[in-house]
N, CA and C of each residue as an Amber inpcrd file, in Angstrom:
protein
   615
  -0.7840000   8.0310000 -20.7620000  -0.8990000   7.0440000 -19.6860000
   0.0100000   5.8460000 -19.9370000  -0.0470000   5.3240000 -21.1860000
   0.7860000   4.1670000 -21.5140000   2.2700000   4.5090000 -21.3740000
   2.6530000   5.7000000 -21.8470000   4.0520000   6.1160000 -21.7680000
   4.5130000   6.2020000 -20.3200000   3.6520000   6.7510000 -19.4710000
   3.9930000   6.8860000 -18.0480000   4.1790000   5.5180000 -17.4080000
   3.2550000   4.6000000 -17.6980000   3.3390000   3.2570000 -17.1290000
   4.5570000   2.5110000 -17.6600000   4.8790000   2.7280000 -18.9330000
   6.0470000   2.0680000 -19.5190000   7.3340000   2.5560000 -18.8660000
   7.4450000   3.8740000 -18.7110000   8.6510000   4.4420000 -18.1020000
   8.7910000   4.0010000 -16.6480000   7.6750000   4.0470000 -15.9090000
   7.7250000   3.6320000 -14.5010000   8.0640000   2.1540000 -14.3930000
   7.5500000   1.3420000 -15.3240000   7.8690000  -0.0820000 -15.3240000
   9.3420000  -0.3310000 -15.5710000   9.9180000   0.4000000 -16.5210000
  11.3460000   0.2600000 -16.8230000  12.1890000   0.6630000 -15.6190000
  11.8090000   1.7600000 -14.9750000  12.5410000   2.2240000 -13.7910000
  12.4820000   1.1830000 -12.6790000  11.3010000   0.6120000 -12.4570000
  11.1460000  -0.4000000 -11.4030000  11.9820000  -1.6440000 -11.7020000
  12.0160000  -2.0460000 -12.9680000  12.8270000  -3.2110000 -13.3380000
  14.3050000  -2.9410000 -13.0900000  14.7590000  -1.7480000 -13.4500000
  16.1640000  -1.3780000 -13.2290000  16.4940000  -1.3810000 -11.7440000
  15.5940000  -0.8090000 -10.9280000  15.8160000  -0.7910000  -9.4750000
  15.8270000  -2.2030000  -8.9030000  14.9240000  -3.0590000  -9.4040000
  14.8880000  -4.4410000  -8.9350000  16.1800000  -5.1560000  -9.2780000
  16.6550000  -4.9790000 -10.4980000  17.9110000  -5.6000000 -10.9110000
  19.0660000  -5.1200000 -10.0380000  19.1100000  -3.8150000  -9.7900000
  20.2110000  -3.2370000  -9.0140000  20.2250000  -3.7600000  -7.5840000
  19.0530000  -3.7970000  -6.9380000  19.0080000  -4.2350000  -5.5400000
  19.3070000  -5.7220000  -5.3980000  18.8160000  -6.5250000  -6.3410000
  19.0630000  -7.9670000  -6.2610000  20.5380000  -8.2640000  -6.5180000
  21.1400000  -7.5590000  -7.4500000  22.5720000  -7.7440000  -7.7190000
  23.4060000  -7.3280000  -6.5060000  23.0150000  -6.2160000  -5.8670000
  23.7510000  -5.7460000  -4.6800000  23.6020000  -6.7200000  -3.5150000
  22.4030000  -7.3040000  -3.3600000  22.1160000  -8.2460000  -2.2910000
  22.3410000  -7.6080000  -0.9210000  22.5890000  -8.4040000   0.1020000
  22.8990000  -7.9150000   1.4430000  21.8940000  -6.9230000   1.9850000
  22.3590000  -5.9300000   2.7480000  21.4730000  -4.9440000   3.3810000
  20.6370000  -4.1560000   2.3730000  21.1870000  -3.9060000   1.1910000
  20.4480000  -3.1410000   0.1750000  19.1770000  -3.8910000  -0.2270000
  19.3060000  -5.1640000  -0.5280000  18.1540000  -5.9680000  -0.9010000
  17.2040000  -6.1390000   0.2750000  17.7490000  -6.3240000   1.4620000
  16.9290000  -6.5100000   2.6600000  16.0520000  -5.2810000   2.9130000
  16.6530000  -4.1070000   2.9050000  15.9060000  -2.8690000   3.1590000
  14.8660000  -2.6330000   2.0700000  15.2260000  -2.9210000   0.8250000
  14.2910000  -2.7450000  -0.2880000  13.0690000  -3.6390000  -0.1260000
  13.2940000  -4.9060000   0.2160000  12.1830000  -5.8360000   0.3820000
  11.3070000  -5.4690000   1.5780000  11.9200000  -4.9650000   2.6420000
  11.1350000  -4.4970000   3.7850000  10.2320000  -3.3490000   3.3530000
  10.7940000  -2.4040000   2.6140000  10.0130000  -1.2690000   2.1390000
   8.8650000  -1.6900000   1.2330000   9.1440000  -2.5880000   0.3020000
   8.1020000  -3.0770000  -0.6100000   7.0200000  -3.8300000   0.1620000
   7.4340000  -4.6470000   1.1260000   6.4720000  -5.4190000   1.9210000
   5.5620000  -4.5050000   2.7350000   6.1400000  -3.4860000   3.3490000
   5.3360000  -2.5500000   4.1410000   4.3590000  -1.7860000   3.2490000
   4.8180000  -1.4110000   2.0650000   3.9520000  -0.6880000   1.1230000
   2.7890000  -1.5610000   0.6710000   3.0940000  -2.8150000   0.3160000
   2.0390000  -3.7260000  -0.1340000   1.0920000  -4.0720000   1.0130000
   1.6420000  -4.2000000   2.2210000   0.8080000  -4.5060000   3.3810000
  -0.1800000  -3.3740000   3.6450000   0.2760000  -2.1520000   3.4700000
  -0.6040000  -0.9980000   3.6640000  -1.7900000  -1.0610000   2.7060000
  -1.5220000  -1.4690000   1.4670000  -2.6010000  -1.5940000   0.4970000
  -3.5800000  -2.6990000   0.8530000  -3.0640000  -3.8130000   1.3560000
  -3.9160000  -4.9480000   1.7050000  -4.8420000  -4.6190000   2.8700000
  -4.3030000  -4.0520000   3.9330000  -5.1410000  -3.7820000   5.1040000
  -6.1110000  -2.6350000   4.8500000  -5.7300000  -1.7320000   3.9500000
  -6.6510000  -0.6500000   3.6040000  -7.8330000  -1.1980000   2.8020000
  -7.5220000  -2.0650000   1.8260000  -8.5850000  -2.6710000   1.0290000
  -9.4000000  -3.6880000   1.7900000  -8.8060000  -4.2840000   2.8300000
  -9.4980000  -5.3120000   3.6050000 -10.2930000  -4.7880000   4.7790000
 -10.3520000  -3.4620000   4.9170000 -11.1700000  -2.8760000   5.9690000
 -10.5370000  -2.8450000   7.3410000  -9.2320000  -3.1150000   7.4170000
  -8.5550000  -3.0640000   8.7220000  -8.4010000  -1.6280000   9.1750000
  -8.1380000  -0.7440000   8.2130000  -7.9670000   0.6800000   8.5050000
  -9.1640000   1.4450000   7.9430000  -9.7370000   2.3200000   8.7380000
 -10.8820000   3.1030000   8.3130000 -10.5100000   4.5830000   8.2640000
 -10.8330000   5.2220000   7.1470000 -10.6310000   6.6570000   6.9600000
  -9.1780000   7.0590000   7.1820000  -8.2650000   6.1590000   6.8470000
  -6.8490000   6.4830000   6.9420000  -6.3070000   6.5950000   8.3480000
  -7.0790000   6.1760000   9.3490000  -6.6410000   6.2910000  10.7360000
  -5.8240000   5.0630000  11.1460000  -4.6290000   5.2970000  11.6650000
  -3.7640000   4.2060000  12.1170000  -4.3200000   3.5860000  13.3940000
  -4.2310000   2.2560000  13.4880000  -4.6990000   1.5840000  14.7010000
  -3.6770000   0.5380000  15.1450000  -3.9350000  -0.0460000  16.3100000
  -2.9830000  -0.9990000  16.8880000  -2.7510000  -2.2170000  16.0390000
  -3.7900000  -2.7160000  15.4060000  -3.6710000  -3.9010000  14.5670000
  -2.7540000  -3.6410000  13.3740000  -2.8900000  -2.4890000  12.7830000
  -2.0360000  -2.1080000  11.6520000  -0.5750000  -2.0140000  12.0790000
  -0.3330000  -1.3750000  13.2130000   1.0370000  -1.1860000  13.6950000
   1.6950000  -2.5290000  13.9870000   0.9520000  -3.4510000  14.6030000
   1.4870000  -4.7880000  14.8910000   1.9160000  -5.4720000  13.6100000
   1.1150000  -5.3560000  12.5570000   1.4660000  -5.9600000  11.2750000
   2.7610000  -5.4060000  10.7190000   2.9140000  -4.0960000  10.7610000
   4.1470000  -3.4680000  10.2730000   5.3640000  -3.9390000  11.0730000
   5.2320000  -3.9100000  12.3820000   6.3450000  -4.3000000  13.2530000
   6.6860000  -5.7760000  13.0600000   5.6620000  -6.6240000  12.9260000
   5.8880000  -8.0610000  12.7480000   6.6450000  -8.3390000  11.4510000
   6.3250000  -7.6090000  10.4010000   7.0280000  -7.7890000   9.1210000
   8.4970000  -7.4400000   9.2690000   8.7750000  -6.3310000   9.9240000
  10.1730000  -5.9050000  10.1100000  10.9280000  -6.9190000  10.9730000
  10.3030000  -7.3710000  12.0590000  10.9470000  -8.3490000  12.9430000
  11.2210000  -9.6380000  12.1920000  10.2750000 -10.0630000  11.3720000
  10.4780000 -11.2990000  10.6040000  11.6750000 -11.1660000   9.6670000
  11.7690000 -10.0520000   8.9650000  12.8970000  -9.8580000   8.0540000
  14.2340000  -9.8310000   8.8040000  14.2540000  -9.1950000   9.9590000
  15.4850000  -9.1580000  10.7470000  15.8610000 -10.5520000  11.2290000
  14.8390000 -11.3550000  11.5860000  15.1000000 -12.7380000  11.9930000
  15.6670000 -13.5400000  10.8300000  15.1060000 -13.3400000   9.6430000
  15.5910000 -14.0340000   8.4470000  17.0390000 -13.6670000   8.1520000
  17.3620000 -12.3900000   8.3140000  18.6850000 -11.9090000   7.9390000
  19.7650000 -12.2170000   8.9770000  19.3940000 -12.2070000  10.2680000
  20.4320000 -12.2480000  11.2840000  20.3050000 -13.3740000  12.3070000
  19.2330000 -14.1700000  12.2370000  19.0470000 -15.2410000  13.2070000
  18.9420000 -16.5900000  12.5000000  19.2210000 -17.6950000  13.2200000
  19.0770000 -19.0340000  12.6180000  17.6490000 -19.2810000  12.1580000
  17.4740000 -20.2320000  11.2570000  16.1730000 -20.5000000  10.6660000
  15.1390000 -20.9250000  11.7070000  15.5720000 -21.4560000  12.8260000
  14.6400000 -21.8910000  13.8670000  13.8720000 -20.7200000  14.4850000
  14.3290000 -19.4920000  14.2570000  13.6550000 -18.3140000  14.8030000
  12.6820000 -17.6850000  13.8110000  12.6670000 -18.1440000  12.5770000
  11.8390000 -17.5060000  11.5550000  10.3490000 -17.7070000  11.8260000
   9.9360000 -18.9520000  12.0320000   8.5230000 -19.2360000  12.2900000
   8.0450000 -18.6080000  13.5930000   8.8260000 -18.6710000  14.6840000
   8.3820000 -18.0020000  15.9170000   8.1130000 -16.5110000  15.7320000
   8.8460000 -15.8660000  14.8190000   8.6020000 -14.4420000  14.5680000
   7.2090000 -14.2280000  13.9860000   6.7830000 -15.1310000  13.1030000
   5.4390000 -15.0450000  12.5210000   4.3840000 -15.3680000  13.5770000
   4.6460000 -16.4010000  14.3710000   3.6990000 -16.8050000  15.4110000
   3.5270000 -15.6870000  16.4410000   4.6100000 -15.0040000  16.7560000
   4.5300000 -13.8860000  17.7060000   3.5840000 -12.8080000  17.1830000
   3.7020000 -12.4880000  15.9010000   2.7970000 -11.5100000  15.3170000
   1.3550000 -11.9570000  15.3990000   1.1090000 -13.2460000  15.1350000
  -0.2500000 -13.7850000  15.1930000  -0.8080000 -13.7260000  16.6160000
   0.0300000 -14.0650000  17.6020000  -0.4160000 -14.0520000  18.9980000
  -0.7780000 -12.6400000  19.4560000   0.0200000 -11.6650000  19.0540000
  -0.2700000 -10.2790000  19.4540000  -1.5600000  -9.8020000  18.7930000
  -1.7400000 -10.1590000  17.5210000  -2.9800000  -9.7820000  16.8300000
  -4.1990000 -10.4060000  17.4960000  -4.0840000 -11.6800000  17.8770000
  -5.1990000 -12.3440000  18.5460000  -5.4690000 -11.7250000  19.9160000
  -4.4050000 -11.3100000  20.5900000  -4.5760000 -10.6560000  21.8940000
  -5.3050000  -9.3270000  21.7320000  -4.9510000  -8.5810000  20.7020000
  -5.6430000  -7.3200000  20.4220000  -7.1220000  -7.5900000  20.1390000
  -7.3850000  -8.6320000  19.3730000  -8.7650000  -9.0010000  19.0380000
  -9.5720000  -9.2910000  20.3060000  -8.9680000 -10.0510000  21.2250000
  -9.6750000 -10.4540000  22.4460000  -9.8710000  -9.2780000  23.4020000
  -8.7910000  -8.5350000  23.6480000  -8.8530000  -7.5020000  24.6980000
  -9.5280000  -6.2120000  24.2400000  -9.7160000  -6.0410000  22.9440000
 -10.4100000  -4.8420000  22.4610000 -11.7720000  -5.1790000  21.8430000
 -12.1770000  -6.4350000  21.9730000 -13.4520000  -6.8800000  21.3820000
 -14.6080000  -5.9920000  21.8510000 -15.5060000  -5.5700000  20.9770000
 -15.6760000  -5.9580000  19.5630000 -15.1390000  -4.9160000  18.5740000
 -14.0290000  -4.2820000  18.8930000 -13.4930000  -3.2450000  18.0150000
 -13.1540000  -3.8040000  16.6330000 -12.5830000  -5.0350000  16.6020000
 -12.2320000  -5.6640000  15.3310000 -13.0580000  -6.9300000  15.1360000
 -13.3430000  -7.2470000  13.8760000 -14.0650000  -8.4780000  13.5850000
 -13.1220000  -9.5330000  13.0210000 -13.6490000 -10.7290000  12.7990000
 -12.8220000 -11.8380000  12.3270000 -12.1400000 -11.5300000  10.9940000
 -12.8710000 -10.9090000  10.0830000 -12.3240000 -10.6080000   8.7590000
 -11.1230000  -9.6810000   8.8640000 -11.1930000  -8.6920000   9.7290000
 -10.0820000  -7.7490000   9.8830000  -8.8370000  -8.4420000  10.4340000
  -9.0280000  -9.3300000  11.4100000  -7.9030000 -10.0550000  11.9880000
  -7.2600000 -10.9620000  10.9460000  -8.0740000 -11.6850000  10.1940000
  -7.5460000 -12.5920000   9.1810000  -6.8380000 -11.8230000   8.0700000
  -7.3890000 -10.6800000   7.6900000  -6.7540000  -9.8460000   6.6630000
  -5.3990000  -9.3480000   7.1430000  -5.3360000  -8.8990000   8.3820000
  -4.0810000  -8.3860000   8.9270000  -3.0240000  -9.4810000   9.0050000
  -3.4270000 -10.6710000   9.4670000  -2.4540000 -11.7550000   9.6220000
  -2.0000000 -12.3130000   8.2800000  -2.9480000 -12.6900000   7.4350000
  -2.5670000 -13.2850000   6.1600000  -1.9230000 -12.2690000   5.2220000
  -2.2600000 -11.0020000   5.4000000  -1.5580000  -9.9640000   4.6410000
  -0.0980000  -9.9040000   5.0390000   0.1580000 -10.0250000   6.3390000
   1.5290000 -10.0420000   6.8410000   2.3050000 -11.2300000   6.2660000
   1.6780000 -12.4000000   6.2510000   2.3330000 -13.5990000   5.7130000
   2.5280000 -13.4860000   4.2100000   1.5020000 -13.0100000   3.5230000
   1.5310000 -12.9490000   2.0630000   2.6510000 -12.0500000   1.5450000
   2.7650000 -10.8550000   2.0930000   3.7950000  -9.9460000   1.5740000
   5.1260000 -10.1020000   2.3050000   5.0740000 -10.2950000   3.6180000
   6.3130000 -10.3790000   4.3840000   7.0600000 -11.6790000   4.1640000
   6.4000000 -12.7800000   4.4440000   7.0560000 -14.0890000   4.3430000
   7.3620000 -14.4410000   2.8930000   6.3980000 -14.2630000   2.0020000
   6.5940000 -14.6740000   0.6120000   7.7060000 -13.8840000  -0.0730000
   7.6930000 -12.5650000   0.0820000   8.7250000 -11.7560000  -0.5670000
  10.1060000 -11.9990000   0.0310000  10.1460000 -12.4460000   1.2880000
  11.4380000 -12.6730000   1.9280000  12.2400000 -13.7700000   1.2390000
  11.5430000 -14.6460000   0.4930000  12.2610000 -15.7350000  -0.1630000
  13.1430000 -15.2360000  -1.3070000  12.8960000 -14.0300000  -1.7720000
  13.8270000 -13.4300000  -2.7350000  15.1720000 -13.2280000  -2.0490000
  15.1350000 -12.6750000  -0.8300000  16.3720000 -12.4600000  -0.0740000
  17.0020000 -13.7860000   0.3240000  16.1760000 -14.7170000   0.8260000
  16.7080000 -15.9970000   1.2970000  17.3440000 -16.7950000   0.1560000
  16.7790000 -16.6950000  -1.0390000  17.3650000 -17.3810000  -2.1890000
  18.6410000 -16.6840000  -2.6300000  18.6300000 -15.3660000  -2.5990000
  19.7940000 -14.5970000  -3.0650000  21.0380000 -14.8570000  -2.2280000
  20.8880000 -15.0900000  -0.9230000  22.0520000 -15.2620000  -0.0580000
  22.5420000 -16.7060000   0.0030000  21.8700000 -17.6130000  -0.6950000
  22.3370000 -18.9970000  -0.7610000  23.6160000 -19.0950000  -1.5870000
  24.4170000 -20.1440000  -1.4000000  25.5320000 -20.3790000  -2.3150000
  24.9800000 -20.5410000  -3.7380000  25.4650000 -19.7510000  -4.6480000
  24.9270000 -19.7730000  -6.0010000  23.6400000 -18.9970000  -6.1350000
  23.2680000 -18.2570000  -5.1040000  22.0210000 -17.4980000  -5.1270000
  21.9710000 -16.4190000  -6.1830000  23.1380000 -15.9270000  -6.5840000
  23.1910000 -14.9190000  -7.6420000  22.5950000 -15.4500000  -8.9410000
  22.6070000 -16.7790000  -9.1120000  22.0010000 -17.4000000 -10.2950000
  20.5980000 -17.9090000  -9.9890000  20.4180000 -18.5080000  -8.8200000
  19.1450000 -19.1210000  -8.4790000  18.0060000 -18.1180000  -8.3360000
  18.2970000 -16.9260000  -7.8310000  17.2400000 -15.9690000  -7.5330000
  16.4610000 -15.5560000  -8.7720000  17.1150000 -15.5730000  -9.9240000
  16.4280000 -15.1380000 -11.1420000  15.3780000 -16.1390000 -11.5930000
  15.4700000 -17.3780000 -11.1230000  14.4560000 -18.3700000 -11.4610000
  13.0840000 -17.9890000 -10.8940000  13.0870000 -17.2790000  -9.7610000
  11.8310000 -16.8480000  -9.1550000  11.0590000 -15.9730000 -10.1340000
  11.7720000 -15.0500000 -10.7540000  11.1250000 -14.1210000 -11.6850000
  10.8980000 -14.7600000 -13.0450000  11.8900000 -15.4950000 -13.5030000
  11.7870000 -16.1180000 -14.8210000  10.6110000 -17.0880000 -14.8900000
  10.4870000 -17.9350000 -13.8770000   9.4190000 -18.9370000 -13.8930000
   8.0400000 -18.3180000 -13.6530000   7.9570000 -17.3350000 -12.7610000
   6.6500000 -16.7300000 -12.4880000   6.1690000 -15.9030000 -13.6760000
   7.0480000 -15.0680000 -14.2150000   6.6650000 -14.2680000 -15.3780000
   6.4380000 -15.1620000 -16.5970000   7.3020000 -16.1560000 -16.7610000
   7.1630000 -17.0690000 -17.8840000   5.8670000 -17.8470000 -17.8180000
   5.5030000 -18.2860000 -16.6200000   4.2510000 -19.0310000 -16.4430000
   3.0570000 -18.1580000 -16.8140000   3.0360000 -16.9300000 -16.3240000
   1.9270000 -16.0260000 -16.6310000   1.8260000 -15.7600000 -18.1340000
   2.9710000 -15.4960000 -18.7520000   2.9780000 -15.1740000 -20.1780000
   2.5460000 -16.3590000 -21.0260000   3.1070000 -17.5200000 -20.7400000
   2.7580000 -18.7210000 -21.5030000   1.2970000 -19.1220000 -21.2750000
   0.8370000 -18.9990000 -20.0460000  -0.5570000 -19.3320000 -19.7460000
  -1.4960000 -18.4120000 -20.5170000  -1.1610000 -17.1410000 -20.5770000
  -1.9910000 -16.1760000 -21.3050000  -2.0140000 -16.4920000 -22.7980000
  -0.8340000 -16.7260000 -23.3680000  -0.7530000 -16.9870000 -24.8060000
  -1.4810000 -18.2720000 -25.1920000  -1.2380000 -19.3440000 -24.4490000
  -1.8960000 -20.6160000 -24.7520000  -3.4010000 -20.5060000 -24.5460000
  -3.8000000 -19.8310000 -23.4730000  -5.2200000 -19.6610000 -23.2000000
  -5.9370000 -18.8880000 -24.3000000  -5.3080000 -17.8370000 -24.7910000
  -5.8990000 -17.0370000 -25.8630000  -5.9920000 -17.8370000 -27.1550000
  -4.9630000 -18.6420000 -27.4430000  -4.8980000 -19.3640000 -28.7070000
  -5.7990000 -20.6000000 -28.7340000  -5.7370000 -21.4210000 -27.6960000
  -6.4690000 -22.6990000 -27.7560000  -7.3050000 -22.9800000 -26.5060000
  -7.3830000 -22.0340000 -25.5920000  -8.1270000 -22.2710000 -24.3560000
  -9.6300000 -22.4080000 -24.5840000 -10.1980000 -23.5260000 -24.1990000
 -11.6280000 -23.7820000 -24.3780000 -12.3200000 -24.2410000 -23.0910000
 -11.5760000 -24.9190000 -22.2290000 -12.1710000 -25.4780000 -21.0180000
 -11.8760000 -24.5680000 -19.8210000 -12.9010000 -24.0040000 -19.2250000
 -12.7430000 -23.0800000 -18.1090000 -12.2130000 -23.8020000 -16.8730000
 -11.2220000 -23.2000000 -16.2310000 -10.6220000 -23.8100000 -15.0500000
 -11.4100000 -23.4660000 -13.7820000 -11.7920000 -22.2030000 -13.6510000
 -12.5740000 -21.7420000 -12.4940000 -13.5550000 -20.6850000 -12.9930000
 -14.6790000 -21.1230000 -13.5740000 -15.6090000 -20.2100000 -14.2410000
 -16.1210000 -19.0590000 -13.3760000 -16.3240000 -19.3250000 -12.0900000
 -16.8700000 -18.2930000 -11.2140000 -15.7600000 -17.3870000 -10.6840000
 -14.7030000 -17.9850000 -10.1800000 -13.6210000 -17.2160000  -9.5720000
 -12.8210000 -16.4320000 -10.6060000 -12.4680000 -17.0800000 -11.7160000
 -11.6530000 -16.4320000 -12.7470000 -12.0860000 -16.9570000 -14.1210000
 -13.1370000 -16.3910000 -14.6720000 -13.7480000 -16.9320000 -15.8880000
 -12.8660000 -16.9100000 -17.1330000 -11.8200000 -16.1060000 -17.1500000
 -10.9760000 -16.0150000 -18.3430000  -9.8500000 -17.0510000 -18.3550000
  -9.6480000 -17.7550000 -17.2450000  -8.5720000 -18.7340000 -17.1780000
  -9.0730000 -20.0990000 -17.6570000  -8.2060000 -20.7860000 -18.3930000
  -8.5810000 -22.0930000 -18.9440000  -7.6110000 -23.1740000 -18.4840000
  -8.0480000 -24.4230000 -18.5910000  -7.1930000 -25.5540000 -18.2450000
  -6.0040000 -25.6180000 -19.2040000  -6.2590000 -25.3660000 -20.4820000
  -5.1720000 -25.3580000 -21.4670000  -4.1260000 -24.3000000 -21.1210000
  -4.6020000 -23.1320000 -20.6870000  -3.6790000 -22.0770000 -20.3020000
  -2.8430000 -22.4510000 -19.0980000  -3.4890000 -23.1100000 -18.1170000
  -2.7600000 -23.5370000 -16.9150000  -1.6650000 -24.5340000 -17.2620000
  -2.0000000 -25.5070000 -18.1090000  -0.9970000 -26.4940000 -18.5370000
   0.1210000 -25.8130000 -19.3160000  -0.2520000 -24.9050000 -20.2040000
   0.7500000 -24.1760000 -20.9800000   1.6660000 -23.3520000 -20.0970000
   1.1080000 -22.7700000 -19.0510000   1.9260000 -21.9780000 -18.1340000
   2.9490000 -22.8100000 -17.3960000   2.5220000 -23.9760000 -16.8960000
   3.4310000 -24.8650000 -16.1720000   4.5370000 -25.3820000 -17.0940000
   4.1430000 -25.8290000 -18.2740000   5.1370000 -26.3420000 -19.2200000
   6.0840000 -25.2340000 -19.6930000   5.5370000 -24.0500000 -19.9040000
   6.3730000 -22.9280000 -20.3300000   7.3950000 -22.5510000 -19.2690000
   6.9510000 -22.5140000 -18.0060000   7.8640000 -22.1880000 -16.9050000
   8.9470000 -23.2500000 -16.7700000   8.5620000 -24.5330000 -16.9280000
   9.5380000 -25.6240000 -16.8390000  10.5620000 -25.5320000 -17.9660000
  10.0870000 -25.2170000 -19.1600000  10.9950000 -25.0940000 -20.3020000
  11.9580000 -23.9350000 -20.1270000  11.4430000 -22.7950000 -19.6710000
  12.3080000 -21.6350000 -19.4410000  13.3280000 -21.9240000 -18.3420000
  12.8930000 -22.6220000 -17.2930000  13.8160000 -22.9920000 -16.2240000
  14.9100000 -23.9040000 -16.7180000  14.5610000 -24.8580000 -17.5890000
  15.5550000 -25.7810000 -18.1450000  16.5540000 -25.0350000 -19.0370000
  16.0530000 -24.1120000 -19.8360000  16.9250000 -23.3180000 -20.7080000
  17.8770000 -22.4640000 -19.8730000  17.3300000 -21.8490000 -18.8220000
  18.1610000 -21.0070000 -17.9520000  19.2290000 -21.8440000 -17.2520000
  18.8500000 -23.0450000 -16.7880000  19.8080000 -23.9310000 -16.1190000
  20.9260000 -24.3340000 -17.0670000  20.5570000 -24.6260000 -18.3060000
  21.5700000 -25.0120000 -19.2850000  22.5090000 -23.8500000 -19.6030000
  21.9580000 -22.6430000 -19.6120000  22.7590000 -21.4680000 -19.9580000
  23.6960000 -21.0460000 -18.8330000  23.2890000 -21.2930000 -17.5750000
  24.0900000 -20.8260000 -16.4370000  24.7720000 -21.9490000 -15.6720000
  24.5330000 -23.1810000 -16.0850000  25.0590000 -24.3230000 -15.3330000
  26.5620000 -24.3180000 -15.1570000  27.2720000 -23.8250000 -16.1390000
  28.7280000 -23.8210000 -16.0680000  29.2520000 -22.8210000 -15.0400000
  28.4140000 -21.8710000 -14.6360000  28.8460000 -20.8150000 -13.7090000
  28.2510000 -20.9600000 -12.3160000  27.1520000 -21.6970000 -12.2150000
  26.4580000 -21.8530000 -10.9390000  27.1070000 -22.9680000 -10.1230000
  27.6130000 -22.6680000  -8.9310000  28.2700000 -23.6930000  -8.1130000
  27.3100000 -24.7890000  -7.6460000  26.0200000 -24.5530000  -7.6750000
  25.0420000 -25.5630000  -7.2840000  24.5830000 -26.4320000  -8.4270000
  25.0790000 -26.1820000  -9.6290000  24.6280000 -26.9250000 -10.7890000
  25.0950000 -28.3800000 -10.7260000  24.2820000 -29.2630000 -11.3170000
  24.6450000 -30.6810000 -11.3760000  25.9350000 -30.8990000 -12.1590000
  26.2780000 -29.9240000 -12.9780000  27.5090000 -30.0320000 -13.7590000
  28.7280000 -30.1770000 -12.8510000  28.6380000 -29.5730000 -11.6500000
  29.7810000 -29.5630000 -10.7400000  29.7280000 -30.7150000  -9.7420000
  28.6670000 -31.5420000  -9.7740000  28.5320000 -32.6230000  -8.8040000
  29.1880000 -33.8970000  -9.3050000
């Protein structure tokens, strides 16, 4: 089991590196695929889909994610939020006109699932296409992974004060502080290492 997970993890990292380096349509299509896959998991776990049967609410979520990504890639930024709002309006219309087929929880799961995977993951693409994005995009992964790792290590070593005992009993205040400081330190080290090559670096200002 461990060997399988290790190999699959290595393959996924290689694919992530390749798509981010390629950028453009390759990265866009990859992120759309990942977002749709993650969205399917969210709505299935959130009770939007029952017994694997596709429904209108699910389809709207998929279509809204694709439309949002296309707006991000090919339209001015003023069209990005309207794409999300359009998805929300259609979902609410489905809720009203098919009532009581769906409940409040299903609608909220469908909408926030769309925002969580579609909008959030899109910032990988939006950062990558910025001037100097080839350097900036790695901060997303470096800081998030670094924060998790540092928070875990500090929490295990000196964590004593629970941050959210009911919601997440294993997390500590010491770990949270360690994670933030660790991410900041890694970001500073990365900036120093790439500053001479990044056109957005303060070195060039």
